[in-house]
Amino acid sequence: MNNPLDSEQSQEFIDLTCLYEIARHLASATSLRECLGKIVATLAELKGMDHGAITIVNPSTGELEIEVASIEGKRRGRYKLGEGITGKVVATGEPIIMPQIDNEPLFLSHTRTKGETSKRKSSFLCVPILASRQTIGALSIDRMYQQGFGMQSENDLRFLTVVCGLIAETVRRIQRVDQEKEALRQENAKLGREMSAKNRIEEIIGTSSRMREVFDLVHRVADSSATVLLRGEPGTGKTLVAKALHYNSSRAGGPFVVVNCQALPESLLESELFGHEQATLAGAVAIKRGRCELAEGGTLFLDEIGEVSPAVQVKLLNLIQERSFQRLGSAKSIKADIRLVAATNRDLESAVRERRFREDLYCRLNVFPVYLPPLRERRTDILLLAEYFLERYAKENNKKITRISTPAIDLLVQYHWPGNVRELRNCMERAVLSCDGPAIKSIHLPPSLQSTDSGSADQPLSLAAAVEHFERELIIEALKQNNGNQTRAAQSLDTSLRIINYKIHCYGIEPKRFKVK
C-alpha cells in the first residue's frame, strides 16, 4: 500500500526539479520565444502538462499572440483581450480552471488542441502572467482528467502561479533590453539621416549609392578653385550639380552665370562669352560685357562644352590658363576672377582622338571630373523622385493627389528612362494633370511606360495591354483596401469571387502581400 506522505514528498521533489529547470532557462534567456518554448517542454516532460501555450500581449496592437505552443499551431493564434478563455484571463487577471473542455463554447482552439484532446477527457488551466499588477500574458496547459480533480487543480494552480511570476520578470527584462535596442536602432537611423541630410545637396533628390558618391565628390571640390567637368547623359541633372558647386562654395555670394554652348552659333557664342567693343559714329566706344565679366567673383557654367568650335576652344584655353580674356575688337586683356564649371554628354576622349576637340583644353577641363549616373543605374531613386515631382506639381495645380498606386510604381521602376530625370519630371507632370482622384494610376502614365516591353519606348500600347494594366490595378487597390481578403475585394468590385481568383492567378498577384500583419 502506497504511503500518502511518500507520494506527497515525491510530488514536491518533482515540483522543485521543474521549478529549478524553469528558473535555469529563464536566467540564461536572451531570446524570449526560445526560452518560453523550453518552459513549455519542461512542463510537459516533468509535470505531464500537455499542449502548453504561453501568450504575451503585443504592446503595439494590444492583442494576445501565441508566443510559443507545444504543437504545430505555434505562432498561429491571435486573440483580442476578452476573446475566449485566454483573452478573458488576461482581461480579468483571474485564472480559469475547466474540468473538461470538450463542449466548452468559450474554448477557441487557435492552436488546434481541441481536436486532439477530444479523444480523451482533458482539463484545462489558464493562469495570468502578472508584472507590477498588470497582466502581460497567460500560461495555459491541458491535464488528463482524473478523480480528485479539485485537489489536483489547486496544486497545479499554485504551481503555475509561481511559474508565471518567474516568467513575468524575464519577459519584462527581455522587453526592456529589446526597447533599448530599438531606441539605439532609431538613434542610429536618426544620426544616419542627419548625416545624409548634411551631405545632401539642395534640390538634388537621391539616396542611392551612386548619388551618394556624387554628393561626396561635390562636397570635396565645392570650396576649391579647381575646374570641374560634369559628365553624363542629357537630363541627369548636370545644371543642378553645377549650381550646387557654386552655392556650396565661398563664391556663393557672387553670380552664377550659365552659357549653353550648343544653343548659340559660333560668332554669337564668342561675343556672348567675352563681350565686344565697337566704335560709334560719334567717336565713342560701345562696350558690351560678356558672360565672363558678368561672372566676376562667381561661377561660369559652360553647358555642352563639347559643341564649341576650334576657334572658341583656343580662347577658352587661354581663359583657363591665364585667367584673362580679351573682348572682341579690343587688344586689352581683362583679368577674370571666376570659377569655371563645364558639362558635356559627349565622348570627349573620342573627340580628342578625332581632332575635333583640343587635347590641351580637355586636360585643363578634366581636372576634377564628376560622372552623373543615368536614372536606369539608380533605380532606387525613381520612386523618391516621382513622389517629389508628384508633390510639387500637385501643389502647383491645386490637386489633392497623395500617392502613386502599386501598378504605377511598377511601371515607373521597370521603365528604362532614356530621358533620365527630365523625362521622369515631365511624366509626373502629365500624370498629375491627367489625374482627378487621390492616386496616380498606371492609366495616367504615358503609353511608352504602359507597353508590355517597357524597355522599348517606340512600342505602342495595345488594347489588351491597357485592359490588363487597368484590371490589375483595380484588383490590387481592392486587395489593399480589404487587407488582402479576396471575398471582400470581389464584393467591392461588384464581381464574383471566382472571377477575382481567376484574374489574380492570371496576373500573378499575391494577395498575402496586402495583409496587414
XYZ file of N, CA and C in Angstrom, residues 59-169:
333
model
N 2.482 44.911 -27.272
C 2.273 46.296 -26.839
C 1.761 47.207 -27.944
N 2.114 46.916 -29.200
C 1.732 47.804 -30.302
C 0.295 47.598 -30.753
N -0.202 46.333 -30.698
C -1.558 46.053 -31.181
C -2.564 45.843 -30.062
N -2.074 45.570 -28.841
C -2.982 45.293 -27.734
C -3.608 43.923 -27.817
N -3.132 43.080 -28.744
C -3.667 41.737 -28.901
C -2.752 40.722 -28.242
N -3.364 39.575 -27.883
C -2.587 38.458 -27.366
C -2.108 37.616 -28.529
N -0.833 37.271 -28.537
C -0.298 36.417 -29.573
C 0.288 35.174 -28.931
N 0.110 34.029 -29.574
C 0.693 32.795 -29.059
C 2.191 32.872 -29.317
N 2.941 33.183 -28.266
C 4.383 33.309 -28.408
C 5.013 31.943 -28.634
N 4.568 30.950 -27.838
C 5.035 29.578 -28.052
C 3.885 28.626 -27.779
N 3.902 27.496 -28.451
C 2.943 26.433 -28.191
C 3.655 25.116 -28.426
N 3.174 24.074 -27.803
C 3.892 22.807 -27.832
C 3.538 21.954 -29.039
N 2.690 22.491 -29.938
C 2.294 21.704 -31.099
C 2.502 22.513 -32.360
N 1.992 22.061 -33.505
C 2.224 22.709 -34.795
C 1.507 24.043 -34.926
N 0.664 24.355 -33.978
C -0.053 25.627 -34.049
C 0.782 26.796 -33.618
N 2.044 26.579 -33.435
C 2.966 27.590 -32.961
C 2.851 28.879 -33.771
N 2.698 30.037 -33.078
C 2.626 31.376 -33.661
C 1.422 31.573 -34.560
N 0.453 30.641 -34.520
C -0.720 30.798 -35.372
C -1.795 31.632 -34.676
N -1.919 31.455 -33.376
C -3.046 32.066 -32.676
C -2.895 33.545 -32.443
N -4.026 34.212 -32.396
C -4.056 35.644 -32.117
C -5.404 35.952 -31.462
N -5.387 36.470 -30.271
C -6.611 36.753 -29.534
C -6.741 38.248 -29.296
N -7.961 38.682 -29.178
C -8.223 40.021 -28.666
C -8.525 39.889 -27.182
N -8.228 40.944 -26.425
C -8.489 40.897 -24.993
C -9.974 40.633 -24.751
N -10.257 39.635 -23.929
C -11.640 39.273 -23.644
C -12.172 38.191 -24.551
N -11.398 37.791 -25.577
C -11.863 36.780 -26.514
C -11.440 35.405 -26.022
N -12.388 34.477 -25.928
C -12.078 33.124 -25.495
C -11.619 33.086 -24.049
N -11.199 31.902 -23.633
C -10.778 31.737 -22.245
C -9.487 32.506 -21.978
N -8.505 32.368 -22.873
C -7.220 33.049 -22.664
C -7.404 34.560 -22.638
N -8.178 35.073 -23.584
C -8.431 36.513 -23.592
C -9.143 36.985 -22.345
N -10.052 36.159 -21.829
C -10.786 36.522 -20.608
C -9.869 36.551 -19.401
N -8.930 35.585 -19.340
C -7.976 35.552 -18.230
C -7.116 36.810 -18.227
N -6.640 37.225 -19.390
C -5.803 38.419 -19.473
C -6.615 39.670 -19.163
N -7.857 39.704 -19.638
C -8.699 40.881 -19.404
C -9.043 41.041 -17.924
N -9.287 39.925 -17.226
C -9.703 39.996 -15.818
C -8.549 39.850 -14.844
N -7.459 39.229 -15.285
C -6.352 38.968 -14.371
C -6.618 37.828 -13.415
N -7.651 37.036 -13.673
C -8.015 35.919 -12.806
C -7.839 34.599 -13.558
N -7.340 33.538 -12.866
C -7.171 32.241 -13.527
C -8.504 31.564 -13.786
N -8.514 30.672 -14.763
C -9.707 29.887 -15.077
C -9.306 28.414 -15.114
N -10.117 27.585 -14.439
C -9.901 26.140 -14.425
C -11.140 25.481 -14.992
N -10.954 24.594 -15.969
C -12.092 23.897 -16.577
C -11.865 22.390 -16.462
N -12.740 21.678 -15.755
C -12.557 20.232 -15.579
C -12.520 19.487 -16.901
N -13.439 19.838 -17.840
C -13.470 19.195 -19.154
C -13.764 20.246 -20.214
N -13.039 20.179 -21.320
C -13.150 21.249 -22.322
C -13.849 20.801 -23.588
N -14.330 19.546 -23.629
C -14.892 19.007 -24.875
C -16.032 19.850 -25.423
N -16.918 20.287 -24.550
C -18.115 21.002 -25.011
C -18.153 22.443 -24.531
N -17.006 22.999 -24.249
C -16.956 24.365 -23.725
C -17.024 25.381 -24.868
N -18.084 26.197 -24.937
C -18.234 27.146 -26.048
C -17.194 28.266 -26.039
N -16.662 28.599 -24.842
C -15.680 29.685 -24.780
C -14.319 29.274 -25.311
N -14.099 27.978 -25.458
C -12.773 27.490 -25.837
C -12.533 27.731 -27.329
N -11.595 28.604 -27.634
C -11.235 28.904 -29.019
C -9.947 28.178 -29.336
N -10.021 27.215 -30.216
C -8.856 26.363 -30.471
C -7.924 26.989 -31.494
N -7.294 28.112 -31.136
C -6.357 28.754 -32.053
C -5.124 27.899 -32.291
N -4.804 27.027 -31.344
C -3.634 26.167 -31.514
C -4.016 24.749 -31.894
N -5.306 24.522 -32.220
C -5.805 23.236 -32.698
C -5.643 22.119 -31.667
N -5.708 22.460 -30.394
C -5.585 21.423 -29.381
C -6.905 20.728 -29.137
N -7.996 21.443 -29.401
C -9.287 20.880 -29.026
C -9.588 19.593 -29.794
N -9.245 19.548 -31.082
C -9.498 18.349 -31.859
C -8.684 17.178 -31.364
N -7.473 17.455 -30.874
C -6.617 16.385 -30.398
C -7.052 15.895 -29.016
N -7.511 16.822 -28.160
C -7.857 16.441 -26.796
C -9.239 15.836 -26.707
N -10.030 15.928 -27.795
C -11.387 15.388 -27.737
C -11.392 13.872 -27.670
N -10.246 13.227 -27.985
C -10.192 11.775 -27.935
C -10.082 11.273 -26.491
N -9.726 12.180 -25.579
C -9.653 11.794 -24.173
C -10.215 12.943 -23.339
N -10.579 12.653 -22.122
C -11.104 13.689 -21.249
C -9.936 14.527 -20.742
N -10.010 15.835 -21.019
C -8.917 16.723 -20.631
C -9.445 17.885 -19.816
N -8.630 18.298 -18.860
C -8.892 19.507 -18.098
C -8.011 20.627 -18.651
N -8.424 21.842 -18.397
C -7.722 22.999 -18.957
C -7.519 24.030 -17.857
N -6.275 24.524 -17.723
C -5.958 25.565 -16.752
C -5.305 26.727 -17.485
N -5.736 27.908 -17.160
C -5.156 29.123 -17.757
C -4.891 30.117 -16.641
N -3.627 30.543 -16.510
C -3.192 31.394 -15.405
C -2.597 32.679 -15.970
N -2.962 33.841 -15.414
C -2.414 35.101 -15.931
C -0.949 35.284 -15.555
N -0.218 35.945 -16.429
C 1.161 36.346 -16.132
C 1.117 37.810 -15.720
N 1.442 38.073 -14.471
C 1.304 39.407 -13.898
C 2.661 40.025 -13.639
N 2.802 41.304 -13.994
C 4.014 42.070 -13.708
C 3.581 43.436 -13.201
N 3.952 43.738 -11.961
C 3.548 45.006 -11.320
C 2.036 45.191 -11.383
N 1.311 44.123 -11.049
C -0.157 44.116 -11.020
C -0.795 44.348 -12.388
N -0.011 44.220 -13.417
C -0.528 44.369 -14.783
C -0.390 43.032 -15.511
N -1.479 42.610 -16.147
C -1.457 41.340 -16.861
C -0.780 41.530 -18.207
N 0.295 40.784 -18.428
C 1.046 40.919 -19.672
C 0.947 39.662 -20.537
N 0.222 38.644 -20.068
C 0.081 37.430 -20.851
C -0.617 36.344 -20.061
N -0.543 35.125 -20.555
C -1.197 33.999 -19.886
C -0.471 32.705 -20.231
N -0.511 31.762 -19.285
C 0.033 30.424 -19.471
C -1.111 29.429 -19.375
N -1.275 28.599 -20.397
C -2.358 27.619 -20.395
C -1.794 26.232 -20.653
N -2.423 25.218 -19.981
C -1.983 23.835 -20.158
C -3.205 22.913 -20.148
N -3.026 21.707 -20.650
C -4.038 20.652 -20.563
C -3.558 19.597 -19.573
N -4.523 18.994 -18.894
C -4.245 17.905 -17.964
C -5.203 16.767 -18.259
N -4.734 15.538 -18.191
C -5.653 14.411 -18.299
C -6.552 14.411 -17.059
N -7.844 14.373 -17.317
C -8.817 14.435 -16.215
C -8.681 13.196 -15.325
N -8.621 13.440 -13.997
C -8.510 12.358 -13.019
C -9.509 12.575 -11.897
N -9.775 11.498 -11.188
C -10.603 11.619 -9.990
C -9.849 12.470 -8.969
N -10.618 13.163 -8.133
C -9.985 14.069 -7.178
C -9.436 15.300 -7.861
N -10.137 15.731 -8.912
C -9.680 16.857 -9.742
C -9.495 18.136 -8.928
N -10.358 18.339 -7.922
C -10.314 19.588 -7.159
C -8.981 19.815 -6.489
N -8.480 18.797 -5.788
C -7.206 18.946 -5.093
C -6.058 19.096 -6.093
N -6.113 18.287 -7.142
C -5.071 18.363 -8.163
C -5.017 19.748 -8.795
N -6.180 20.305 -9.117
C -6.230 21.615 -9.763
C -5.705 22.713 -8.856
N -5.983 22.610 -7.555
C -5.472 23.627 -6.623
C -3.957 23.590 -6.572
N -3.398 22.370 -6.543
C -1.939 22.239 -6.539
C -1.340 22.785 -7.833
N -1.969 22.435 -8.962
C -1.485 22.922 -10.249
C -1.567 24.434 -10.342
N -2.651 24.999 -9.833
C -2.839 26.448 -9.877
C -1.739 27.165 -9.100
N -1.434 26.661 -7.867
C -0.361 27.282 -7.072
C 0.972 27.174 -7.800
N 1.231 25.987 -8.365
C 2.498 25.777 -9.050
C 2.634 26.683 -10.275
N 1.572 26.765 -11.079
C 1.626 27.587 -12.297
C 1.691 29.072 -11.965
N 1.111 29.484 -10.846
C 1.199 30.892 -10.421
C 2.652 31.268 -10.135
N 3.384 30.341 -9.495
C 4.811 30.584 -9.236
C 5.581 30.666 -10.554
N 5.278 29.737 -11.474
C 5.942 29.734 -12.779
C 5.673 31.046 -13.527
N 4.426 31.506 -13.488
C 4.064 32.761 -14.180
C 4.790 33.952 -13.580
N 5.011 33.929 -12.252
C 5.767 35.004 -11.619
C 7.198 35.058 -12.133
N 7.821 33.868 -12.291
C 9.172 33.814 -12.839
C 9.201 34.290 -14.288
N 8.201 33.870 -15.062
C 8.130 34.272 -16.476
C 7.988 35.779 -16.607
N 7.148 36.375 -15.743
C 6.869 37.815 -15.830
C 8.144 38.641 -15.705
N 8.999 38.260 -14.744
C 10.234 39.019 -14.547
C 11.142 38.931 -15.772
